[in-house]
Short mmCIF file of C-alpha atoms and ligand atoms in Angstrom, two decimals:
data_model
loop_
_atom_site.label_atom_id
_atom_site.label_comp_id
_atom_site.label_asym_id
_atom_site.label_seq_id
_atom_site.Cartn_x
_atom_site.Cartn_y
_atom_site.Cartn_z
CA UNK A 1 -54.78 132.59 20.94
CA UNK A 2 -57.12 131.93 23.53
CA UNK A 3 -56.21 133.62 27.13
CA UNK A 4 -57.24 132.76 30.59
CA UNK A 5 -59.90 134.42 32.68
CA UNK A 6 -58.77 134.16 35.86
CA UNK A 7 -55.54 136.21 36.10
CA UNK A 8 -55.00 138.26 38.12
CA UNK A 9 -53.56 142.17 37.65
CA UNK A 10 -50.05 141.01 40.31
CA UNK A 11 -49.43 138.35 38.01
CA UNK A 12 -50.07 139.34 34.69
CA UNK A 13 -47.24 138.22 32.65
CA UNK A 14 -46.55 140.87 29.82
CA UNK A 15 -44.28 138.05 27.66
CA UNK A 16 -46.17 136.86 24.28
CA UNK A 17 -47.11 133.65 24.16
CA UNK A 18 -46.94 133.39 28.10
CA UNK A 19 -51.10 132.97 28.67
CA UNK A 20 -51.69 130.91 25.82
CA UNK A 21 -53.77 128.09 27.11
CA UNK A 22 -52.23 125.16 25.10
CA UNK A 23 -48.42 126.35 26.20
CA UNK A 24 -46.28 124.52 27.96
CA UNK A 25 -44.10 127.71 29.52
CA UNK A 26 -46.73 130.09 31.49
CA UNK A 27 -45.79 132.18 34.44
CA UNK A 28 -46.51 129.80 36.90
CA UNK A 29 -43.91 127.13 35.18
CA UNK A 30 -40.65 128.80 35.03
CA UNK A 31 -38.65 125.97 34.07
CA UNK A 32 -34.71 126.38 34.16
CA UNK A 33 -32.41 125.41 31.85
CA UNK A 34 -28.85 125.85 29.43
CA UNK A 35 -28.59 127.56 26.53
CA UNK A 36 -26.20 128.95 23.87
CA UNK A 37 -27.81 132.06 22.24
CA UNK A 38 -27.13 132.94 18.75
CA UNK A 39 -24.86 135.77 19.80
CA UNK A 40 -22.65 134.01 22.14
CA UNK A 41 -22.01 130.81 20.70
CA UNK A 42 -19.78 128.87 22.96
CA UNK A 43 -20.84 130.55 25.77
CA UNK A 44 -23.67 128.14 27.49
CA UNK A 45 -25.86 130.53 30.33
CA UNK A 46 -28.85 130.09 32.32
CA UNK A 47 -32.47 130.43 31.16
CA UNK A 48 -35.66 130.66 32.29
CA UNK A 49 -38.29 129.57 29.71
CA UNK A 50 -41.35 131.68 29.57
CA UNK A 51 -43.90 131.84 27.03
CA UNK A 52 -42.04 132.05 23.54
CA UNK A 53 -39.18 133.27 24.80
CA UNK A 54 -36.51 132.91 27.76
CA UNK A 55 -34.42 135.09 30.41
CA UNK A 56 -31.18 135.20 30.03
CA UNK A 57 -29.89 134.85 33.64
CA UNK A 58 -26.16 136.50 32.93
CA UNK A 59 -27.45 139.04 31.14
CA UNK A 60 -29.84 139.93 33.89
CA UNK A 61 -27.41 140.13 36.22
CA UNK A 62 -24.90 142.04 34.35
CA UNK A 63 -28.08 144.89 34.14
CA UNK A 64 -28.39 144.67 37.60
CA UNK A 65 -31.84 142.55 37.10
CA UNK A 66 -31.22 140.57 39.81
CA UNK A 67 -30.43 143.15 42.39
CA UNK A 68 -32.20 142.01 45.91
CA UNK A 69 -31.35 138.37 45.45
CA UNK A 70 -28.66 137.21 47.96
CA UNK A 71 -25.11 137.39 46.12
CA UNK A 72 -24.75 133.49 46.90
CA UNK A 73 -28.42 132.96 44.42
CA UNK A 74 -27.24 135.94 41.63
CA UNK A 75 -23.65 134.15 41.35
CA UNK A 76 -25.11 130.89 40.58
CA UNK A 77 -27.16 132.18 38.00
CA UNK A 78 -24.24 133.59 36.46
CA UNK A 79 -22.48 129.94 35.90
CA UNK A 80 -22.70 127.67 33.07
CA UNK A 81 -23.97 124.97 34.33
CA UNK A 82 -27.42 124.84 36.94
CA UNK A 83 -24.95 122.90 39.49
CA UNK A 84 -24.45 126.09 41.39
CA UNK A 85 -28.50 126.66 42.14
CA UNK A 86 -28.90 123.17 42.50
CA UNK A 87 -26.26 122.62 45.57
CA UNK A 88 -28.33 125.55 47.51
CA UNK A 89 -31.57 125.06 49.13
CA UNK A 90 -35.08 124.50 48.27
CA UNK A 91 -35.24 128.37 49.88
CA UNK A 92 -33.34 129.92 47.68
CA UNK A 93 -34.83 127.87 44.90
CA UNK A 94 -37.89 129.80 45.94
CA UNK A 95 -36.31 133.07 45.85
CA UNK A 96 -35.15 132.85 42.66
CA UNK A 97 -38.10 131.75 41.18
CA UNK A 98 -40.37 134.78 43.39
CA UNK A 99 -37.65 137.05 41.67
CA UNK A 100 -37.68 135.74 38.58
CA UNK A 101 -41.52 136.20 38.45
CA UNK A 102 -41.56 139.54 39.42
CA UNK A 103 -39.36 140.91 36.70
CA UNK A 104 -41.65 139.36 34.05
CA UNK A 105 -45.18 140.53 36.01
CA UNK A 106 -46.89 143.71 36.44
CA UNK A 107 -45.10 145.03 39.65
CA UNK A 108 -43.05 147.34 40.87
CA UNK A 109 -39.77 145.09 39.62
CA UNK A 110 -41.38 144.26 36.58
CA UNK A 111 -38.72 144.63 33.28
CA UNK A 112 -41.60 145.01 31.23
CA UNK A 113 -40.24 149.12 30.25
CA UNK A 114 -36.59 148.32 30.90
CA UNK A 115 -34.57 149.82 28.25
CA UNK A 116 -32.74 146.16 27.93
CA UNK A 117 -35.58 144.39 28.03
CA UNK A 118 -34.80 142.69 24.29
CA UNK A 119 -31.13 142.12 25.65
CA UNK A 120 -32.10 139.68 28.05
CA UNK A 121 -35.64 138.03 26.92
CA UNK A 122 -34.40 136.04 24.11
CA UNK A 123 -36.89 133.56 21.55
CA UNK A 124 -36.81 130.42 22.72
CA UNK A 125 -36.79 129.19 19.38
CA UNK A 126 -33.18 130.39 18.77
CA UNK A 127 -31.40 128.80 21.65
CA UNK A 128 -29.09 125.94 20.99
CA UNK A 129 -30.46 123.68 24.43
CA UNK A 130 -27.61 122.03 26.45
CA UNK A 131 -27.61 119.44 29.09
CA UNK A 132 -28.93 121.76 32.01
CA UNK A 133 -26.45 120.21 34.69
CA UNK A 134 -23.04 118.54 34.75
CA UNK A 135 -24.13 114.95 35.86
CA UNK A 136 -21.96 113.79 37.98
CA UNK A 137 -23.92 110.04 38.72
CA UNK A 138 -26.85 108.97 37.01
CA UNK A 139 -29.67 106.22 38.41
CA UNK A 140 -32.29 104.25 37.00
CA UNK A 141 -34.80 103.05 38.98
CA UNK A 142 -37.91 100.27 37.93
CA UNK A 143 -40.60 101.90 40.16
CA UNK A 144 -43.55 101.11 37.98
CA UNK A 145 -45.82 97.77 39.23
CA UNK A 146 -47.21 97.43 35.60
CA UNK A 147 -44.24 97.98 33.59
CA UNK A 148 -42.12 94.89 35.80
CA UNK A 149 -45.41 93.36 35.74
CA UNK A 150 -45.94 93.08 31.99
CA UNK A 151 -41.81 92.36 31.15
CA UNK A 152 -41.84 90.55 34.31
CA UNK A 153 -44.53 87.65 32.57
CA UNK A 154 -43.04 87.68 29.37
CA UNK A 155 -39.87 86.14 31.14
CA UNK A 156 -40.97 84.76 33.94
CA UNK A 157 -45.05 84.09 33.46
CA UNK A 158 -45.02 82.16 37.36
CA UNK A 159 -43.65 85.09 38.78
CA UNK A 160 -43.02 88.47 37.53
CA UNK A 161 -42.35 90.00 40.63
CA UNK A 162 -39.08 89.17 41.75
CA UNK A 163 -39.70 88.74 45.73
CA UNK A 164 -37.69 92.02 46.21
CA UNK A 165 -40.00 94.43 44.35
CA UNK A 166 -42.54 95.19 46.37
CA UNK A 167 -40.25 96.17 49.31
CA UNK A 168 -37.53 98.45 48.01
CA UNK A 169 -37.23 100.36 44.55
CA UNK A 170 -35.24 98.13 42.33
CA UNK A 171 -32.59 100.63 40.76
CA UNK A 172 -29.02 100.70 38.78
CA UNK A 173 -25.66 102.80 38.80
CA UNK A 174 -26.41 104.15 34.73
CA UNK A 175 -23.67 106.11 32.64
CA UNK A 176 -23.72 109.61 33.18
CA UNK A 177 -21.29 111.05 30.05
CA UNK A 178 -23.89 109.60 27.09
CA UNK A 179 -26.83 111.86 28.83
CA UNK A 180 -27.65 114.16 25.94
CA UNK A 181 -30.44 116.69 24.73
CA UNK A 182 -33.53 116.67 23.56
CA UNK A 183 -32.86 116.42 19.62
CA UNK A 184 -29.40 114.95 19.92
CA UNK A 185 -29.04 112.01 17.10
CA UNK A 186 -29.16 108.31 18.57
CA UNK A 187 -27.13 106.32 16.99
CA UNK A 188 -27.80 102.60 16.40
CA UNK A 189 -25.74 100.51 18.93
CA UNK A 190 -23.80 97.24 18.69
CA UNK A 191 -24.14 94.63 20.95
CA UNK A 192 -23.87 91.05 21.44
CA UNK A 193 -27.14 89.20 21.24
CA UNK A 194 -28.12 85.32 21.30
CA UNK A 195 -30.96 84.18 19.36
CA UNK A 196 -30.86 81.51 22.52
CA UNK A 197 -30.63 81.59 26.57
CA UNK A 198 -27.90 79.30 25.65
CA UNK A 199 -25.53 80.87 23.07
CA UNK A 200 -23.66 81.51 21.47
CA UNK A 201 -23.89 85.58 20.28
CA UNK A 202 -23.18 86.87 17.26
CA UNK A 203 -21.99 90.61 17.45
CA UNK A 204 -23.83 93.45 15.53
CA UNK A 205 -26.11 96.46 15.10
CA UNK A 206 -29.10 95.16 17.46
CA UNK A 207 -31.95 95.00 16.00
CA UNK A 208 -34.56 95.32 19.09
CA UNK A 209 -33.82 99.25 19.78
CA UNK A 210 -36.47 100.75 22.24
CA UNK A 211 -37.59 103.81 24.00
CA UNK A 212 -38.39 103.65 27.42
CA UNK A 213 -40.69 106.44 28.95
CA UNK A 214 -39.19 107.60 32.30
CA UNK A 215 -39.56 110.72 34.44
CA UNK A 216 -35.54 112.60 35.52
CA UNK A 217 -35.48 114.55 38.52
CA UNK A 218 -31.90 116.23 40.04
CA UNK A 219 -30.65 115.86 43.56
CA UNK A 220 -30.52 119.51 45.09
CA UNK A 221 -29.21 121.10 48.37
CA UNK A 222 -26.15 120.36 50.40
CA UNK A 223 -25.28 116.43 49.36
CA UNK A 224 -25.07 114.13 52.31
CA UNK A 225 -21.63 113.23 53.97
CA UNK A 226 -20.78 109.92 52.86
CA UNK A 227 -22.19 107.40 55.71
CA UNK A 228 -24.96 109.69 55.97
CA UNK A 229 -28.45 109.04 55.31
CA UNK A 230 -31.30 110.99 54.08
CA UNK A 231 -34.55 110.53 55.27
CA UNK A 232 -37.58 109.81 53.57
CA UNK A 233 -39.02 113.23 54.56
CA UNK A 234 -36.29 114.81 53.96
CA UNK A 235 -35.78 113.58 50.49
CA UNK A 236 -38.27 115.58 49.14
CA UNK A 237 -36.48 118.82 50.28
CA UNK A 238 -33.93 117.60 47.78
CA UNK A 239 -36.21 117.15 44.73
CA UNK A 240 -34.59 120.26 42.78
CA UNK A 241 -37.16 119.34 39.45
CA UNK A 242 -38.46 117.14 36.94
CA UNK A 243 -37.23 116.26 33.13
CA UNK A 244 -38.37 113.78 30.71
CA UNK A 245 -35.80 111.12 30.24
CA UNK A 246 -35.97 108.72 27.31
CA UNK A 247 -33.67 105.64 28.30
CA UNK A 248 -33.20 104.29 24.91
CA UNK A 249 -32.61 100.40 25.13
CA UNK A 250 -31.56 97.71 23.60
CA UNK A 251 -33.82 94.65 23.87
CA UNK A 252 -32.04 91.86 22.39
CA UNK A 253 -28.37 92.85 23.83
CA UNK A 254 -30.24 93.61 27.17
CA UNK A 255 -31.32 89.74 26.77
CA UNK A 256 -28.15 88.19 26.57
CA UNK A 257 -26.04 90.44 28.87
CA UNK A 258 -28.23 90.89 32.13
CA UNK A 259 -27.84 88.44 33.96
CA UNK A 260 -26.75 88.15 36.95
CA UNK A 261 -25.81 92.00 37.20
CA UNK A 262 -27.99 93.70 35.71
CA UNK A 263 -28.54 95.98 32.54
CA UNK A 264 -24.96 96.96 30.99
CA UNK A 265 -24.26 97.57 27.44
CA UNK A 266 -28.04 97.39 25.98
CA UNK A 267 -28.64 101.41 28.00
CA UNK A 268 -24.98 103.05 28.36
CA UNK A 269 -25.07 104.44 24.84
CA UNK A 270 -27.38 106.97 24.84
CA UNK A 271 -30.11 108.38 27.46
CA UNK A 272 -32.00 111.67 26.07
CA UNK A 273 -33.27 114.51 28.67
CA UNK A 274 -35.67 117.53 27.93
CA UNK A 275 -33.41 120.80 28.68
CA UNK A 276 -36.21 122.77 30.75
CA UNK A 277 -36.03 121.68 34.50
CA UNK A 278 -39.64 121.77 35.82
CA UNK A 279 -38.99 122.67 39.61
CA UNK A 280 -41.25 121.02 42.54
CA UNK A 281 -42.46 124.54 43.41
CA UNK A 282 -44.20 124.69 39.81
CA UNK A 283 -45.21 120.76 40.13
CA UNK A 284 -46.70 121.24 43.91
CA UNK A 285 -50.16 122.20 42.56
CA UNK A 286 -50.34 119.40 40.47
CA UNK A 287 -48.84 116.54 43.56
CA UNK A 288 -51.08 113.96 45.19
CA UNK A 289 -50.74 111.90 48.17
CA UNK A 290 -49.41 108.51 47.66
CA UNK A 291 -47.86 106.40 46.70
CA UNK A 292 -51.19 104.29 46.51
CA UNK A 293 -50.76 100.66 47.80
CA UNK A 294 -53.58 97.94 46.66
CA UNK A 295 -55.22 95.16 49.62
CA UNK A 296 -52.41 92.79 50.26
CA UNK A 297 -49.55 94.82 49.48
CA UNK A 298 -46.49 94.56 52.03
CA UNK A 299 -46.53 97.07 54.46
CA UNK A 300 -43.48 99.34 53.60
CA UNK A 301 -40.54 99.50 56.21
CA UNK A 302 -40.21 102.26 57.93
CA UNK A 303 -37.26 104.21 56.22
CA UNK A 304 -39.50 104.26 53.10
CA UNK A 305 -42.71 104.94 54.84
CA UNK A 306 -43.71 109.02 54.91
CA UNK A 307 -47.01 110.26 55.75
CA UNK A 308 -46.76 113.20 53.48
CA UNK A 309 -45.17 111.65 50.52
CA UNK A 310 -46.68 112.64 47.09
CA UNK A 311 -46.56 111.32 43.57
CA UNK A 312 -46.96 114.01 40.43
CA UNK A 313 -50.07 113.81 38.01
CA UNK A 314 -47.59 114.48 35.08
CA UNK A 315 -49.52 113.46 31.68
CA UNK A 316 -46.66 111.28 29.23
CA UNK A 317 -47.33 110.89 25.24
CA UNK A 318 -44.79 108.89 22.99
CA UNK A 319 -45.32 110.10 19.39
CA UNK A 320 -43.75 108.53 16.50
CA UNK A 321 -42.88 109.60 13.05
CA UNK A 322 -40.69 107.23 10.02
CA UNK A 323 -38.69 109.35 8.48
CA UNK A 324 -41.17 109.09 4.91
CA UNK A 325 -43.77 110.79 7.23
CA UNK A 326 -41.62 113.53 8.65
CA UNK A 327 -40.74 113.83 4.41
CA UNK A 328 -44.51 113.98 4.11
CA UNK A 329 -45.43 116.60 6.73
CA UNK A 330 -47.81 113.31 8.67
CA UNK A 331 -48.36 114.00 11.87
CA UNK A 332 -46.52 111.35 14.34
CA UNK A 333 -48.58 108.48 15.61
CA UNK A 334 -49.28 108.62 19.15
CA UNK A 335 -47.55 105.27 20.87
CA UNK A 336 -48.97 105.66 24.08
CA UNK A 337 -50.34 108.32 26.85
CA UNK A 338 -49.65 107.68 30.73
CA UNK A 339 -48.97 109.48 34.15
CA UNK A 340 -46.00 109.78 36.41
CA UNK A 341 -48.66 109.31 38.95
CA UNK A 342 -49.01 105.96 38.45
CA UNK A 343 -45.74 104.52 39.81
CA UNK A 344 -45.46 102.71 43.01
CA UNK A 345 -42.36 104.34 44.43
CA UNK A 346 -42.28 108.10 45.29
CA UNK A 347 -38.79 110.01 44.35
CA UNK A 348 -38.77 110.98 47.81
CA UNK A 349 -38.63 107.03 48.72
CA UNK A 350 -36.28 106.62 45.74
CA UNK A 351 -33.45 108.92 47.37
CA UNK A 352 -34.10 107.66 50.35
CA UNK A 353 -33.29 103.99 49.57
CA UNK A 354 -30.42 105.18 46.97
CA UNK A 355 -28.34 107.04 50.42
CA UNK A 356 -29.87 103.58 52.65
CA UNK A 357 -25.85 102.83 52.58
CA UNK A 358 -24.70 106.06 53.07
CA UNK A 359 -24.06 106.80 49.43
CA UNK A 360 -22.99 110.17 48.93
CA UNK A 361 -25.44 112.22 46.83
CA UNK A 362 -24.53 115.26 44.91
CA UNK A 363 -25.89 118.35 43.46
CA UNK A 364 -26.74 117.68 39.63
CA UNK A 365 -26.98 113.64 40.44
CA UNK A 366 -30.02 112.11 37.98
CA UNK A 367 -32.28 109.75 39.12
CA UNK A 368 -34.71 108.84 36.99
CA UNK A 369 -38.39 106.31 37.48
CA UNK A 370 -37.80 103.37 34.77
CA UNK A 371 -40.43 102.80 32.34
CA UNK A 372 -43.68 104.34 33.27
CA UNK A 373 -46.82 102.56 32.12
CA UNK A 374 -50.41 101.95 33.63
CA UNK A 375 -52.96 99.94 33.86
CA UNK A 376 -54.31 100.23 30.05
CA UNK A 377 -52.52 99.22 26.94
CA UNK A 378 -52.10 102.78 25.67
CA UNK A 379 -50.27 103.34 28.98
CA UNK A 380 -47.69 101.37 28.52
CA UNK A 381 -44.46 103.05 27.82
CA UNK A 382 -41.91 101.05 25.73
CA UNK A 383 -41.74 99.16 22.44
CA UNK A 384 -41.65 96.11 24.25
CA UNK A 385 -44.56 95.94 26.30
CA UNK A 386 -46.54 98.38 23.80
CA UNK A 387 -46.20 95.13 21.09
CA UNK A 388 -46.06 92.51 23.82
CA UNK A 389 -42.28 91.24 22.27
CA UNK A 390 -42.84 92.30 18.66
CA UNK A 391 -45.98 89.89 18.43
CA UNK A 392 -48.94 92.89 18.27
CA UNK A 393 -46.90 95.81 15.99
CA UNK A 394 -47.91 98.96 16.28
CA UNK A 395 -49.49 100.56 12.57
CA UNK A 396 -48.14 104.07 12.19
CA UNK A 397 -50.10 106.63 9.99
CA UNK A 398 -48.03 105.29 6.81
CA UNK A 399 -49.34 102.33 6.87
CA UNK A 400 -46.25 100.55 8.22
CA UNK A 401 -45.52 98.26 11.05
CA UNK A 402 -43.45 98.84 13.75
CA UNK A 403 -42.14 96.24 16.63
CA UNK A 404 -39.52 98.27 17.88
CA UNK A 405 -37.84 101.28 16.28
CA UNK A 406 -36.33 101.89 12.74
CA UNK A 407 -33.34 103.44 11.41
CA UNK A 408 -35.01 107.33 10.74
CA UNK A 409 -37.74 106.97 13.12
CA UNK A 410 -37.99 110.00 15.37
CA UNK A 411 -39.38 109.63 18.80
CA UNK A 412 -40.83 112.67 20.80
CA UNK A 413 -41.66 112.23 24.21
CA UNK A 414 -44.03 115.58 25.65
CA UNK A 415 -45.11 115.95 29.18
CA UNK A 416 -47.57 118.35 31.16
CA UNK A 417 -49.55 119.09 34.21
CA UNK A 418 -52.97 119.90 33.90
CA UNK A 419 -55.98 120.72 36.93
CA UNK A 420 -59.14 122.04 37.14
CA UNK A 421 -58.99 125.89 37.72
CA UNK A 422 -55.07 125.74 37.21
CA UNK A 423 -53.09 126.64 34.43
CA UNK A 424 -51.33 123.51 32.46
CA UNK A 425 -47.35 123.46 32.61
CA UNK A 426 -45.30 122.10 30.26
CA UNK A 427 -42.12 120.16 30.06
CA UNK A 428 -41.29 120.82 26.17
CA UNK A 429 -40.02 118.03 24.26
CA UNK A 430 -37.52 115.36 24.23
CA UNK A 431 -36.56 113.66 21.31
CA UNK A 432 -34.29 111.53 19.03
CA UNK A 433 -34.00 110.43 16.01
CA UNK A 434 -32.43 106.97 15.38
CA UNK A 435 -29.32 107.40 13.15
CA UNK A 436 -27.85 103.80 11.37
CA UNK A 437 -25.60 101.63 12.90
CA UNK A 438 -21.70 102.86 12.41
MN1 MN B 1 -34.89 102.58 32.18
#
C-alpha cells in the first residue's frame, strides 16, 4: 500500500484505503451516491465514497455531523434520492463537499475520535448501490467525430458525416425507467431485424448485442422555465457530475428500425450507470480547454461557441470476461482504452443545444456523450467499430472469438482521472452481465 508524498497535515484523510495510490475514492474525489446498507435494507440514503468505505449522509445528520451546513444542504442529504442536492446550486454543491471533507480530515471538525464514527463510515463493499437519482428524462447524444466517422463509412462510405454533424450535437429523447446499476443483469432483447434494407424481418432474440462506451453527467441547479434557454456559459454551472454509462445496443434491430426517426427499440431496454457521481469540483483539476476543432472545421454558431468551455481528460477501459473465464478466475480482456477528452462537443454545448427550444431541464435529467472512441483502434468504444461489423473479432484470453457479445459475457466499463503531481480519481465500475434471451 503505497502512499503519497505530498499531503499535506489539513488534508490528511484518516479513512483506510483513502491514500492508496491505485484507488479510485481519495479525499479529493468524494463521489456521491445511493445506497442500502446491510442494516437498513429498504431504506436507500446518501453516500459519500471514500477510500474503502462511505459516509452515511442520514446518519451524519441524525449525530449532528452536519451541523454548520445551511438547513436547505443538511435536508437534502437526508432524502433518498440525490434529486434534492442536485436542484440546488453549484454553491452549495461546494459546501457540501468543503464539509464533507472536513469531517474525514485532520481539523478541528474532523470525526476521526467521534464516538459514532463506525455508525456512519460504513465499507463500501457492503452497500447494495442504487440508481443515485430519480431520472426524470434521459438523452443520448453522438458527440464523438471518430465514432460517427467509423459507423458513419460502414453505411454510408461517400459520406459519413451527415451535413448536420459538424454544426450541432446530434442527440435523442432515450428511456429513462430501464436506467439501472452497475451490476444489474442485461437481459438479451428481442427485436425485429432484416437480413436486408429491403425486408422482410423476422422477430427474435437479436443476435448483434453491443456495448457502447459513453460518459453520464446530471443536470443540476434551478431547471429552466420552459421557453427558457440556457446559455452555453451557463451550462456548465449546471454540470452537477460525471457517471459511466454503458448504452447497451442492439445492432441488427437498430438496422432495421432507424430510419427515418432515429434509434428506438435496439437501446430502450437497458442502459447501465456507475452509482458514484464524480462532481465537476473533483473533475476541475483534471479539465482542458476545448473542444479542439481541426483546419477546415465550420466555425461554430454562436449559441454553442464559449471561450472557456472545457472537455475532461477522463481515461475509459472496456474489459471483457466469457463466463468460462470468470469460472476460471482469467482476468478480462481489455476491449479498448480511450478519453472523454476526445469528443467534439463539450456537455456545456450539449445542454445548451438540448434547452435551444426552450426545453425544460430538470434536476436529475441524464445526458449522456454517445460512443466515445479516438483516433486509434484500441480507442474505439463499441463492438461494432472495435470489429469493423463482425469482420476483425476480437480474441479474448480463452482463446475465443468475439464479434459482438455472448450470452454470459460480462462487460466492465472503469474510468479515472489521472495528472502529473495530482492524485488519480476514480469512477468505480459499471457493469453487466448479458443474461439469455426470455
Ligand atoms: Mn449511445
Amino acid at each position: 500500500m503505497r502512499r503519497r508524498a505530498d499531503m499535506t497535515t489539513e488534508t490528511r484523510c484518516w479513512v483506510d484505503g483513502a491514500a492508496r495510490a491505485d484507488g479510485d475514492f481519495p479525499i479529493e474525489n468524494l463521489p456521491w451516491g445511493v445506497a442500502e446498507r446491510p442494516d437498513r435494507q429498504g431504506e436507500p440514503r446518501i453516500f459519500v465514497a471514500i477510500g474503502d468505505s462511505a459516509l452515511d449522509m442520514a446518519e451524519c445528520a441524525g449525530f449532528g455531523m452536519l451541523a454548520g451546513l445551511a438547513p436547505r444542504i443538511e435536508a437534502a442529504l437526508r432524502m433518498p434520492t440525490l434529486n434534492g442536492l442536485m436542484a440546488l446550486d453549484a454553491a452549495d454543491w461546494t459546501a457540501a463537499r468543503a464539509h464533507v471533507t472536513a469531517l474525514l480530515t485532520n481539523g478541528a471538525h474532523s470525526i476521526e475520535k467521534h464516538a459514532r464514527r463506525d455508525a456512519v463510515l460504513i465499507a463500501r463493499a457492503s452497500l447494495k448501490m442504487q440508481v443515485p437519482a430519480a431520472i426524470g428524462d434521459y438523452t443520448d447524444f453522438y458527440a464523438s467525430e471518430f465514432h460517427a466517422t467509423n459507423v458513419g463509412s460502414m453505411f454510408r462510405p461517400n459520406q459519413p458525416l451527415m451535413p448536420n454533424w459538424k454544426y450541432l450535437p446530434v442527440g435523442y429523447h432515450g428511456r429513462a425507467s430501464s436506467i439501472v446499476v452497475d451490476g444489474t443483469p442485461v437481459v438479451r432483447p428481442h427485436g425485429q431485424t432484416s437480413a436486408t434494407d429491403e425486408g422482410p424481418p423476422t422477430f427474435g432474440p437479436s443476435k448483434l448485442l453491443d456495448h457502447e462506451l459513453e460518459m453520464g453527467f446530471f443536470f443540476g441547479g434551478a431547471g429552466n422555465a420552459m421557453g427558457n434557454r440556457i446559455s452555453v456559459a451557463e451550462a456548465a454551472k449546471h454540470l452537477f457530475g460525471c457517471v459511466i454509462l454503458n448504452d447497451w445496443s442492439a445492432r441488427d434491430v437498430q438496422k432495421w428500425e432507424y430510419q427515418p426517426l432515429g434509434p428506438f427499440t435496439a437501446k430502450n431496454f437497458c442502459s447501465t450507470v456507475s452509482p458514484w457521481v464524480v462532481t465537476l469540483d473533483a473533475l476541475r483539476p483534471y479539465c482542458i480547454p476545448g473542444p479542439s476543432r481541426k483546419e477546415g472545421d465550420p466555425a461554430m454558431l454562436d449559441y454553442l461557441r464559449w471561450d472557456n468551455d472545457f472537455v475532461v481528460d477522463v481515461t475509459l477501459e472496456v474489459l471483457l470476461a466469457s463466463a468460462a473465464m470468470r469460472a476460471a478466475g482469467t482476468a478480462p480482456t481489455r476491449v479498448s482504452i480511450g478519453s472523454f477528452k476526445d469528443v467534439y462537443w463539450t456537455m456545456s454545448q450539449m445542454l445548451a443545444h438540448h434547452t435551444s427550444t426552450g426545453c425544460n431541464m430538470r434536476p436529475g435529467d441524464l445526458l449522456a456523450s454517445g460512443t466515445i472512441s479516438g483516433p486509434a483502434k484500441e480507442n474505439r468504444g463499441c463492438m461494432l467499430e472495435r470489429t469493423w461489423r463482425g469482420t476483425e473479432p476480437i480474441t479474448l484470453a480463452d482463446g475465443t472469438e468475439r464479434r459482438f457479445l455472448q450470452d454470459g459475457d460480462e462487460l466492465t466499463i472503469r474510468g479515472w482521472c489521472e495528472r502529473p503531481g495530482l492524485p488519480r480519481i476514480g469512477f468505480g465500475e459499471c457493469r453487466g452481465v448479458i443474461m439469455p434471451a426470455r
